[in-house]
mmCIF file of N, CA, C and O in Angstrom:
data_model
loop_
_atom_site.group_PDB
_atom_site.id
_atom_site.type_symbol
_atom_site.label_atom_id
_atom_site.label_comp_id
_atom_site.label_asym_id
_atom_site.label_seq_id
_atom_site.Cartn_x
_atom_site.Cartn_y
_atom_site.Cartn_z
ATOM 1 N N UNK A 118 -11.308 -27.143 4.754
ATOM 2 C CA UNK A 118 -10.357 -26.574 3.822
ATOM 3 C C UNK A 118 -10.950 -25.291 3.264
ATOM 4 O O UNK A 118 -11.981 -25.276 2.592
ATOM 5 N N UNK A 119 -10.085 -23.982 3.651
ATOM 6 C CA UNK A 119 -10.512 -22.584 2.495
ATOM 7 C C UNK A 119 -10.210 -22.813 1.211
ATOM 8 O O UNK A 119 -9.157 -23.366 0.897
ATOM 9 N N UNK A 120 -10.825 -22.537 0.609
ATOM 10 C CA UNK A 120 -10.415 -22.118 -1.264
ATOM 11 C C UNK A 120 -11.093 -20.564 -1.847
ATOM 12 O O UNK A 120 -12.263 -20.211 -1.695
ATOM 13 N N UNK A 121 -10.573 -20.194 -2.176
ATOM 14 C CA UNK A 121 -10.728 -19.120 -3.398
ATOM 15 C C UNK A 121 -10.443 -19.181 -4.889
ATOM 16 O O UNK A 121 -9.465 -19.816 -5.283
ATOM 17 N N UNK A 122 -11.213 -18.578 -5.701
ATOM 18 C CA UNK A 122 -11.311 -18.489 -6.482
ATOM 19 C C UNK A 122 -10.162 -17.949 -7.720
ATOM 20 O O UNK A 122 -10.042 -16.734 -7.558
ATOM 21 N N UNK A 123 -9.583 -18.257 -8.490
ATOM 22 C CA UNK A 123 -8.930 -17.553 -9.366
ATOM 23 C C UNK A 123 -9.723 -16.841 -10.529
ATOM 24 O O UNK A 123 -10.486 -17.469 -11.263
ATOM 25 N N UNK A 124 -9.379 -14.845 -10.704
ATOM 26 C CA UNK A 124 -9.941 -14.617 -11.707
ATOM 27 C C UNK A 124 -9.495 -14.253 -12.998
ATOM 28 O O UNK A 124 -8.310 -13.921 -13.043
ATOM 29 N N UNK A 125 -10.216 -14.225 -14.207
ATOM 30 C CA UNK A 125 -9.860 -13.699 -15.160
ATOM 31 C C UNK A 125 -7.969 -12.922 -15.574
ATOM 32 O O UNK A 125 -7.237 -13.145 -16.538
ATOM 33 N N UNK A 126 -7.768 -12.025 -14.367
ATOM 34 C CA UNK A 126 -6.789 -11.200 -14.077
ATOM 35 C C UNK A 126 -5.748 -11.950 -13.547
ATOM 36 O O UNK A 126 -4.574 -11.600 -13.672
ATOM 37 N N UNK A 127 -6.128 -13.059 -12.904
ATOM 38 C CA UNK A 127 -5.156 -14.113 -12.134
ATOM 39 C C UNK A 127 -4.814 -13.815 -10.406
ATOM 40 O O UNK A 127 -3.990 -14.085 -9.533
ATOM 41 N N UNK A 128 -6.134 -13.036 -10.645
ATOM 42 C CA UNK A 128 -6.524 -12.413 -9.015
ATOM 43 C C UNK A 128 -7.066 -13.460 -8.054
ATOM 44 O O UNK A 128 -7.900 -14.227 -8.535
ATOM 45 N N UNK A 129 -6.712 -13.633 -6.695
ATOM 46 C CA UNK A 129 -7.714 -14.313 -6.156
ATOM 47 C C UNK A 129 -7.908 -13.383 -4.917
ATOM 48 O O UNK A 129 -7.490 -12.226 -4.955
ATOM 49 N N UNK A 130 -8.626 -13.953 -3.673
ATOM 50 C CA UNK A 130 -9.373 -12.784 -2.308
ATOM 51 C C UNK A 130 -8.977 -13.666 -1.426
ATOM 52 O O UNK A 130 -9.591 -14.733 -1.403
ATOM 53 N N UNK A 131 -8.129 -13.506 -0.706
ATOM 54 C CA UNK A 131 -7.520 -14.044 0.917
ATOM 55 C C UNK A 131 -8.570 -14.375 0.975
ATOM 56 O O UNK A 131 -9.142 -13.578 0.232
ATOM 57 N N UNK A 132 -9.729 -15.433 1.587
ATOM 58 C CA UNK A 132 -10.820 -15.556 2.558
ATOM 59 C C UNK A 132 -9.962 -15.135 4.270
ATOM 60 O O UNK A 132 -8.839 -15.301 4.746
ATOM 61 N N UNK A 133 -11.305 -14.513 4.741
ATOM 62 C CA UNK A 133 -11.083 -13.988 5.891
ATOM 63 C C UNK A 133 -10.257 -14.449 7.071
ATOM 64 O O UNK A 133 -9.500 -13.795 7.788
ATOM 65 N N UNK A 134 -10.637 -15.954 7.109
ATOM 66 C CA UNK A 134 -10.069 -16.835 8.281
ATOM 67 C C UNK A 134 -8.607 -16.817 7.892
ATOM 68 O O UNK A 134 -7.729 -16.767 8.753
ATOM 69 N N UNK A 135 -8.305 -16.865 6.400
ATOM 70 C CA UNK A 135 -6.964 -16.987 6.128
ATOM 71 C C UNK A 135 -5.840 -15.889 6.535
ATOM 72 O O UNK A 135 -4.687 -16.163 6.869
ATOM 73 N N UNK A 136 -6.455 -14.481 6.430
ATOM 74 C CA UNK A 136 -5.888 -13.393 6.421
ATOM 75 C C UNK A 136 -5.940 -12.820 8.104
ATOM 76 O O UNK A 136 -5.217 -12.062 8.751
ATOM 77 N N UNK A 137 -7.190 -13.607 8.418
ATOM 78 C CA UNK A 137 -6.405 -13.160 10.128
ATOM 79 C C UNK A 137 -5.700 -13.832 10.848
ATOM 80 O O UNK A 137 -5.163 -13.442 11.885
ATOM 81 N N UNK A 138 -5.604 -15.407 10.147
ATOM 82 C CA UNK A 138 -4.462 -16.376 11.197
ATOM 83 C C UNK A 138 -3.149 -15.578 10.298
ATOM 84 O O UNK A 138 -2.181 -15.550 11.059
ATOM 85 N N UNK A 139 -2.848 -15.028 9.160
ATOM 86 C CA UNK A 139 -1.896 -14.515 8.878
ATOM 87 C C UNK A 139 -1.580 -13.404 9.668
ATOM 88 O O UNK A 139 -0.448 -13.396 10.153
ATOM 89 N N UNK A 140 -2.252 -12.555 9.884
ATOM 90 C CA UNK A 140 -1.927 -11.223 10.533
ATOM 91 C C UNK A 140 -1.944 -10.005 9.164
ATOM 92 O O UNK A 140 -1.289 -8.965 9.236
ATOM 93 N N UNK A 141 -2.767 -10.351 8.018
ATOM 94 C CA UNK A 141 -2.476 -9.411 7.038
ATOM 95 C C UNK A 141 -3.356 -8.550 6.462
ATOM 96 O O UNK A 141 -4.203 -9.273 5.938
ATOM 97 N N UNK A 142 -3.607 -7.515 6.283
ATOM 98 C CA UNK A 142 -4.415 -6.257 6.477
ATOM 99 C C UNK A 142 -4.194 -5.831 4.765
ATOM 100 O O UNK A 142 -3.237 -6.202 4.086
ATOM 101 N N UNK A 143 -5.313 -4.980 4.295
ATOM 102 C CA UNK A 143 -5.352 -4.171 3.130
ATOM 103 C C UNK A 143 -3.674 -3.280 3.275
ATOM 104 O O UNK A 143 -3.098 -2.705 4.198
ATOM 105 N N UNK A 144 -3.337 -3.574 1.767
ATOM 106 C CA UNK A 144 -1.572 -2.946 1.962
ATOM 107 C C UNK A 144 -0.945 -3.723 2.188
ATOM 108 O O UNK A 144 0.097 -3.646 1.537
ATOM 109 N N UNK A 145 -1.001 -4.781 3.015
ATOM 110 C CA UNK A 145 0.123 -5.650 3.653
ATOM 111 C C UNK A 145 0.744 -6.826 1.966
ATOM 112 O O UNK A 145 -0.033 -7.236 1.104
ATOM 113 N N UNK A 146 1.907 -7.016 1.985
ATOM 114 C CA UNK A 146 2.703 -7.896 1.115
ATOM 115 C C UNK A 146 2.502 -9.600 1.910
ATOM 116 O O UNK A 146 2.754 -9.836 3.092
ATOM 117 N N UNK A 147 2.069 -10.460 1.043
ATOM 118 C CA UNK A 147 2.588 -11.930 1.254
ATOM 119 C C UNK A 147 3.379 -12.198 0.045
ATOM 120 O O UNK A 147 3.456 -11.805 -1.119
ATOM 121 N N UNK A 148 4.029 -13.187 0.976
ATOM 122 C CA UNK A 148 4.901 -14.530 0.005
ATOM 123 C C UNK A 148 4.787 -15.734 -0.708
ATOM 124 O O UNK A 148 4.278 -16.648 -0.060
ATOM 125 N N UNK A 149 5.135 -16.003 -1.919
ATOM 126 C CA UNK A 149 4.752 -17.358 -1.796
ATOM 127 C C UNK A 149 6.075 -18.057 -2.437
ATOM 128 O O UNK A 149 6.814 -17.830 -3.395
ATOM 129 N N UNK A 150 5.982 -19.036 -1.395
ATOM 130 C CA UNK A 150 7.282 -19.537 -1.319
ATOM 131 C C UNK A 150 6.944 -21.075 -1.878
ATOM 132 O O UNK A 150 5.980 -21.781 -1.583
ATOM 133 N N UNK A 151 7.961 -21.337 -2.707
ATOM 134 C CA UNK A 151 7.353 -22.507 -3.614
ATOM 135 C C UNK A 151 8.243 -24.041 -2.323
ATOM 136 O O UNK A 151 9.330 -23.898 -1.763
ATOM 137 N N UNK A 152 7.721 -24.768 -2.261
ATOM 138 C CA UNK A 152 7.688 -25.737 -1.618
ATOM 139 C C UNK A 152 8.680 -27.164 -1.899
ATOM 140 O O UNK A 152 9.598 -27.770 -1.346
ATOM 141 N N UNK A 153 7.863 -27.245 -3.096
ATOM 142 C CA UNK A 153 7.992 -28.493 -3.982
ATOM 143 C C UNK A 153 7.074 -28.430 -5.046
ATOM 144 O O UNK A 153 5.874 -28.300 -4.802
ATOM 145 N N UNK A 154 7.610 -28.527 -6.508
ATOM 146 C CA UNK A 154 6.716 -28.221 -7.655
ATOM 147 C C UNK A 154 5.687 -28.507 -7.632
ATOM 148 O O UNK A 154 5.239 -29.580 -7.230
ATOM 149 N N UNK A 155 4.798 -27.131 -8.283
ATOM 150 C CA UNK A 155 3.902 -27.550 -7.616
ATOM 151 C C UNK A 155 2.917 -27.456 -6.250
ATOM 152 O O UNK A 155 1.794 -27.957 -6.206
ATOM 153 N N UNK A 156 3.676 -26.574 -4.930
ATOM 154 C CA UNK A 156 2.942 -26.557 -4.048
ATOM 155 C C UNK A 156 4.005 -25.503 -3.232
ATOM 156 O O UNK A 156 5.203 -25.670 -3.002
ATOM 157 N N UNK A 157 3.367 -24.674 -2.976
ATOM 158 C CA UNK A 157 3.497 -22.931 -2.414
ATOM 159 C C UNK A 157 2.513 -22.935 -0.912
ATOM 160 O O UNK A 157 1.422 -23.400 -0.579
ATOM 161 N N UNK A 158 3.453 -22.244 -0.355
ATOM 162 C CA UNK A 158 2.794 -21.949 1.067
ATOM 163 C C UNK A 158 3.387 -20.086 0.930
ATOM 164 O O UNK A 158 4.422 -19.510 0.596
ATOM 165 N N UNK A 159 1.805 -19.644 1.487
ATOM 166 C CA UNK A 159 1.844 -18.540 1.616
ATOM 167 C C UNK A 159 2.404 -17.686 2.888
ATOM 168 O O UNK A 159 1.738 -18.053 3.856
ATOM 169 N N UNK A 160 3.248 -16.808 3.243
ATOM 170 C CA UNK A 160 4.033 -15.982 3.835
ATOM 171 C C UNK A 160 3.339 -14.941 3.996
ATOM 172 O O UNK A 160 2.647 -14.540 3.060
ATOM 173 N N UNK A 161 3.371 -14.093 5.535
ATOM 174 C CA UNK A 161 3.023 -12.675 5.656
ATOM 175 C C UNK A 161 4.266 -12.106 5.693
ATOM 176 O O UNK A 161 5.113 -12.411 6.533
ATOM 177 N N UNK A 162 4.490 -10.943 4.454
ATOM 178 C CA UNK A 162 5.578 -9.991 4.164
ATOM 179 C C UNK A 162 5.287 -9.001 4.714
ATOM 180 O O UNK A 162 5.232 -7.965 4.053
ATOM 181 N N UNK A 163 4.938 -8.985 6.439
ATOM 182 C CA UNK A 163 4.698 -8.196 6.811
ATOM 183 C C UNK A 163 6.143 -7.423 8.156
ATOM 184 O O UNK A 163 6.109 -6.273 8.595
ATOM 185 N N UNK A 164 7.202 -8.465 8.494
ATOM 186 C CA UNK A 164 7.626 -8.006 9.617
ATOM 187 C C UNK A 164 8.431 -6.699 9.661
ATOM 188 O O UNK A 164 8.962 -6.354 8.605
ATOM 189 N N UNK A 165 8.567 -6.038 10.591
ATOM 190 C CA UNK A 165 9.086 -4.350 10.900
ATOM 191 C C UNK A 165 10.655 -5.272 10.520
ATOM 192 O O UNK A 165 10.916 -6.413 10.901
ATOM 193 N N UNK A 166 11.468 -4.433 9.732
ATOM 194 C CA UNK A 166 13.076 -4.287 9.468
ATOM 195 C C UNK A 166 13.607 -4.490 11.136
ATOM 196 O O UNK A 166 14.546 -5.248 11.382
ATOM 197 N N UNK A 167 13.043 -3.887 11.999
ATOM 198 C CA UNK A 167 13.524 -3.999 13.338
ATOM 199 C C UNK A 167 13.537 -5.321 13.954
ATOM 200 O O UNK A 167 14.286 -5.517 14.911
ATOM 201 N N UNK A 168 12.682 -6.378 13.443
ATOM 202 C CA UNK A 168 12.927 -7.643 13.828
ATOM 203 C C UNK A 168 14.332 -8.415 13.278
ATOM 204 O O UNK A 168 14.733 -9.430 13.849
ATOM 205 N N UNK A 169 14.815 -8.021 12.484
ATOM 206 C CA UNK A 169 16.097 -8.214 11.658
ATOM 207 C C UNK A 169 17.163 -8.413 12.597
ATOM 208 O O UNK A 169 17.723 -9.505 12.691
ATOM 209 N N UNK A 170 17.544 -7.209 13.448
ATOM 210 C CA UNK A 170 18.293 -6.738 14.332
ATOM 211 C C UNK A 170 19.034 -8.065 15.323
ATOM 212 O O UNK A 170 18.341 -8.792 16.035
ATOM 213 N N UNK A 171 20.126 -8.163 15.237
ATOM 214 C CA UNK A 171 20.483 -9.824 15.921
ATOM 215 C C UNK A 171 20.725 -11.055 15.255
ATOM 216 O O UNK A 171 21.318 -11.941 15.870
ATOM 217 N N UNK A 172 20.284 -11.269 13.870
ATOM 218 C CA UNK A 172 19.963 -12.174 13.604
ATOM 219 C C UNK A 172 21.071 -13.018 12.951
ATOM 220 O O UNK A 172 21.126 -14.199 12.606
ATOM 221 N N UNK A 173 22.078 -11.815 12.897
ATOM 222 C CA UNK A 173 23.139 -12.869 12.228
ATOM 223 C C UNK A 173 24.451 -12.640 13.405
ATOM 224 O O UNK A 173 25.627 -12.895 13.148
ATOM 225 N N UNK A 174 23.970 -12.125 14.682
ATOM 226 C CA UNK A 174 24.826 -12.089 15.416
ATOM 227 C C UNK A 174 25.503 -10.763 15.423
ATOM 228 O O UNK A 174 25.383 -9.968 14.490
ATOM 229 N N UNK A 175 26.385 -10.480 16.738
ATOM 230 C CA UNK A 175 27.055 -9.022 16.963
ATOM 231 C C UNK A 175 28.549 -8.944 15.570
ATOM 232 O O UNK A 175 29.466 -9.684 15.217
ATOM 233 N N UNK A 176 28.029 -7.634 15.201
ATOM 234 C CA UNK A 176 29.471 -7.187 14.198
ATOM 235 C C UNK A 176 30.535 -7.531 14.554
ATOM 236 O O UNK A 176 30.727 -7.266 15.740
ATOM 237 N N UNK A 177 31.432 -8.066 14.009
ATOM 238 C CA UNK A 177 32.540 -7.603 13.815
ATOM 239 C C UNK A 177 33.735 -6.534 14.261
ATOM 240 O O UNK A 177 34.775 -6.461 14.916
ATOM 241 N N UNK A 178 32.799 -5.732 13.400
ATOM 242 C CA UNK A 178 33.848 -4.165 13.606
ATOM 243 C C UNK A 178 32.582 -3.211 13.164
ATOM 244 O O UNK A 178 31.592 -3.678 12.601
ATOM 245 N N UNK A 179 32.710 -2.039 13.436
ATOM 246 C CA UNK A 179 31.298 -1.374 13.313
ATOM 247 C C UNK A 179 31.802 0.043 12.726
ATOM 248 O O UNK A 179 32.548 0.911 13.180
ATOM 249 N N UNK A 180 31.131 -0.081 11.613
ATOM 250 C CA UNK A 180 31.469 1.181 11.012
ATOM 251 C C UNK A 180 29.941 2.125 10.585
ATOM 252 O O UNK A 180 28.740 1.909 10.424
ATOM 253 N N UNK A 181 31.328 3.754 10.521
ATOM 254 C CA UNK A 181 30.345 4.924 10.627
ATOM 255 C C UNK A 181 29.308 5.088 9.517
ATOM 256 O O UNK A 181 29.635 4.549 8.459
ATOM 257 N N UNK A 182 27.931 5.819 9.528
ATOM 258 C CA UNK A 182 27.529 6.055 7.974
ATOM 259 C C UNK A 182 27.816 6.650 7.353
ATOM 260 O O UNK A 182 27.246 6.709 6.264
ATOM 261 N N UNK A 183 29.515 7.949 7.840
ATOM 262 C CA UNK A 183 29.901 8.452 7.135
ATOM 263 C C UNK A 183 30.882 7.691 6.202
ATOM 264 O O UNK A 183 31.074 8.259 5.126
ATOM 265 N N UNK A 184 31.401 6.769 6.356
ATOM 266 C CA UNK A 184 32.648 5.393 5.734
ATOM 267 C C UNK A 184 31.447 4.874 4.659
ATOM 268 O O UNK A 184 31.609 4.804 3.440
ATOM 269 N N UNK A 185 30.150 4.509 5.417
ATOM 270 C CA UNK A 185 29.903 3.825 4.095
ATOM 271 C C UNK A 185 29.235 4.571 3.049
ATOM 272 O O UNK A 185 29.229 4.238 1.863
ATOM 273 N N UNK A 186 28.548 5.817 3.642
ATOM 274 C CA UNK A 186 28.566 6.795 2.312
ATOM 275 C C UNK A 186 29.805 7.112 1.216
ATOM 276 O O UNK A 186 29.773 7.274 -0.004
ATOM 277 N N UNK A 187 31.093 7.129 2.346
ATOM 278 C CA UNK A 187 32.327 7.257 1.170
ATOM 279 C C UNK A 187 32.408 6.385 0.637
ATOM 280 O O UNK A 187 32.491 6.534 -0.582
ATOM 281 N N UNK A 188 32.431 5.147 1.106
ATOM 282 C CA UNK A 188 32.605 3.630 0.443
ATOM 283 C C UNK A 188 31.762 3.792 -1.049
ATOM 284 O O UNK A 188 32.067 3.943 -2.232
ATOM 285 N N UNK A 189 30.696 3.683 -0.357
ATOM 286 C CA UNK A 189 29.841 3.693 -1.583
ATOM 287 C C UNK A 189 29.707 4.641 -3.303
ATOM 288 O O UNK A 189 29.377 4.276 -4.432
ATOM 289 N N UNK A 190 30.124 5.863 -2.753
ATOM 290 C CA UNK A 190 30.725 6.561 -3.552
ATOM 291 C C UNK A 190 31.905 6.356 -4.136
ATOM 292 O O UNK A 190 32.201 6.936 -5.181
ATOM 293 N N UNK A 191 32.717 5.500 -3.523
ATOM 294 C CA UNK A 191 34.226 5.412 -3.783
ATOM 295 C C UNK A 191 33.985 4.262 -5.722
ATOM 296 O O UNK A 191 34.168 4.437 -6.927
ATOM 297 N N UNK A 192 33.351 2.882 -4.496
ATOM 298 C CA UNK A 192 33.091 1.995 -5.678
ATOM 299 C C UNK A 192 32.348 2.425 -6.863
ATOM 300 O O UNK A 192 32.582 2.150 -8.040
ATOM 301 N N UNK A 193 31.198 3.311 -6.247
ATOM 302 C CA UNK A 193 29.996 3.612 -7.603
ATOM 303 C C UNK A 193 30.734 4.212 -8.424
ATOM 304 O O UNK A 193 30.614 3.899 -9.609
ATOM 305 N N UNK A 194 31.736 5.273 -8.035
ATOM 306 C CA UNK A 194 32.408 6.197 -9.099
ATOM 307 C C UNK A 194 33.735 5.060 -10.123
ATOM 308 O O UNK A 194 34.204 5.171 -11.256
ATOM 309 N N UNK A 195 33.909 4.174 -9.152
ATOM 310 C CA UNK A 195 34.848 2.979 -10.100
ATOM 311 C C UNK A 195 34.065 2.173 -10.822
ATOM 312 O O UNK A 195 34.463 1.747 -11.906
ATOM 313 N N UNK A 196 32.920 1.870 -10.355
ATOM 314 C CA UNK A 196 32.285 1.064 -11.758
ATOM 315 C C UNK A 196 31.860 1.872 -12.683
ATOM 316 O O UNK A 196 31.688 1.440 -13.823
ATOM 317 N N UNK A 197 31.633 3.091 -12.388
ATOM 318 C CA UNK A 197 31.115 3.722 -13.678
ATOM 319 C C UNK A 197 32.354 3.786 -14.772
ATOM 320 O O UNK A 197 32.280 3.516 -15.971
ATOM 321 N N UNK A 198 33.531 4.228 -14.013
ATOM 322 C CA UNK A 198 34.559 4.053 -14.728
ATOM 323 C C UNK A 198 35.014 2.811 -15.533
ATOM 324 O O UNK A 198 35.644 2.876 -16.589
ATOM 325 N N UNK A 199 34.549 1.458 -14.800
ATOM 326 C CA UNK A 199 34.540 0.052 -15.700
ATOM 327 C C UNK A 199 34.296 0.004 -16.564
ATOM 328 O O UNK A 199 34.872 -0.344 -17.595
ATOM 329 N N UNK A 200 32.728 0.586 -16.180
ATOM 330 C CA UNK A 200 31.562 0.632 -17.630
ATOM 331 C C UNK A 200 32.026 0.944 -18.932
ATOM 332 O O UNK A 200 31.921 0.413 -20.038
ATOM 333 N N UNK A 201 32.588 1.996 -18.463
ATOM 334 C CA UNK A 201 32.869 2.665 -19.795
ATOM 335 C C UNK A 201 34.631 2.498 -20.368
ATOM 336 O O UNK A 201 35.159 3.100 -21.303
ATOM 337 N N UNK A 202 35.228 1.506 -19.469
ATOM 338 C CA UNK A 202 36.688 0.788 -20.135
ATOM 339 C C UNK A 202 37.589 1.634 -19.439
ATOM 340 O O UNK A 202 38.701 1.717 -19.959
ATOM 341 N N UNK A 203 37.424 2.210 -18.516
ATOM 342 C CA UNK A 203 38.362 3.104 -18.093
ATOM 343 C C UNK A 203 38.588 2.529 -16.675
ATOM 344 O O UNK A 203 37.487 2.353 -16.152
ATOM 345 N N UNK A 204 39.683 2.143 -15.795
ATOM 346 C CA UNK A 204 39.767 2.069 -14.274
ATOM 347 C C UNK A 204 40.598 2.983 -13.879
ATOM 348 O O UNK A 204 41.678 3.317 -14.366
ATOM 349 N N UNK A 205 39.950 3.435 -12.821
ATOM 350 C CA UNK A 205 41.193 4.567 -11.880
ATOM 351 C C UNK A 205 41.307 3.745 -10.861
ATOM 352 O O UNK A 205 40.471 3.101 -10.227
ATOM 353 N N UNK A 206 42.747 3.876 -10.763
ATOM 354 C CA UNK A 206 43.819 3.655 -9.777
ATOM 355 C C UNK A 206 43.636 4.110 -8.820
ATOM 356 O O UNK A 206 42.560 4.690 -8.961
ATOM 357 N N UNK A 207 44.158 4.340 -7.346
ATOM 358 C CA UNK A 207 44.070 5.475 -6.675
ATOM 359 C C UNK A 207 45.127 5.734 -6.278
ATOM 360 O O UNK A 207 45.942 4.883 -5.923
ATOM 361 N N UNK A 208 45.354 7.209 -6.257
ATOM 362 C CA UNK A 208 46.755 7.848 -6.443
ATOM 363 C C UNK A 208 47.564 7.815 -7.760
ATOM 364 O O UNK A 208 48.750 8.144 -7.737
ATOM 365 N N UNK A 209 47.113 7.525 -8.624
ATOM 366 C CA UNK A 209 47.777 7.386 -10.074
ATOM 367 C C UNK A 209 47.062 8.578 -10.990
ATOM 368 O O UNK A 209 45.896 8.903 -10.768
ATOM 369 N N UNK A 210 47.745 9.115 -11.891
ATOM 370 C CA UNK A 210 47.085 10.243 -12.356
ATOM 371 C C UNK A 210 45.916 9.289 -13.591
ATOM 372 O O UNK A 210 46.169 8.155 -13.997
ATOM 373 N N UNK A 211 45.072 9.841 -13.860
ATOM 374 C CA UNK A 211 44.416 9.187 -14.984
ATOM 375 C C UNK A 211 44.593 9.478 -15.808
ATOM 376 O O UNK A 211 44.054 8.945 -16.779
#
């Protein structure tokens, strides 16, 4: 069994064996994913966004990044308008 130490700061030091069956390097992010109260298993937060790709299956319908730049602008500019008690319509004068 590895153990490390907890310090002062609430720091502890990967031991070595641990951090290379992880695959995790100075910089690299882990997880800790709680289990059952009480007991956490540690995660390498390391994989490329490109492993993502597939994972929930082929789209739908596939849209441009010019749609969702407008999109996004469309809504951001309506919640700001929420915020502040006001909704615009569209096509309605304000």
């Amino acid at each position: 069994m590895t153990t490390a130490t907890l310090t002062s700061k609430g720091q502890i030091t990967i031991p070595a064996d641990v951090r290379r069956s992880l695959n995790v390097q100075t910089g690299d992010r882990v997880e800790f994913v709680q289990i059952e109260p009480g007991r956490f298993e540690i995660l390498a937060a390391t994989r490329s966004v490109r492993e993502l790709k597939g994972m929930f299956g082929k789209a739908a319908r596939t849209v441009s990044i010019e749609k969702m730049n407008r999109t996004i602008a469309e809504r951001g500019a309506s919640a700001g308008l929420r915020a502040r008690g006001r909704v615009a319509i569209p096509g309605r004068a304000k």
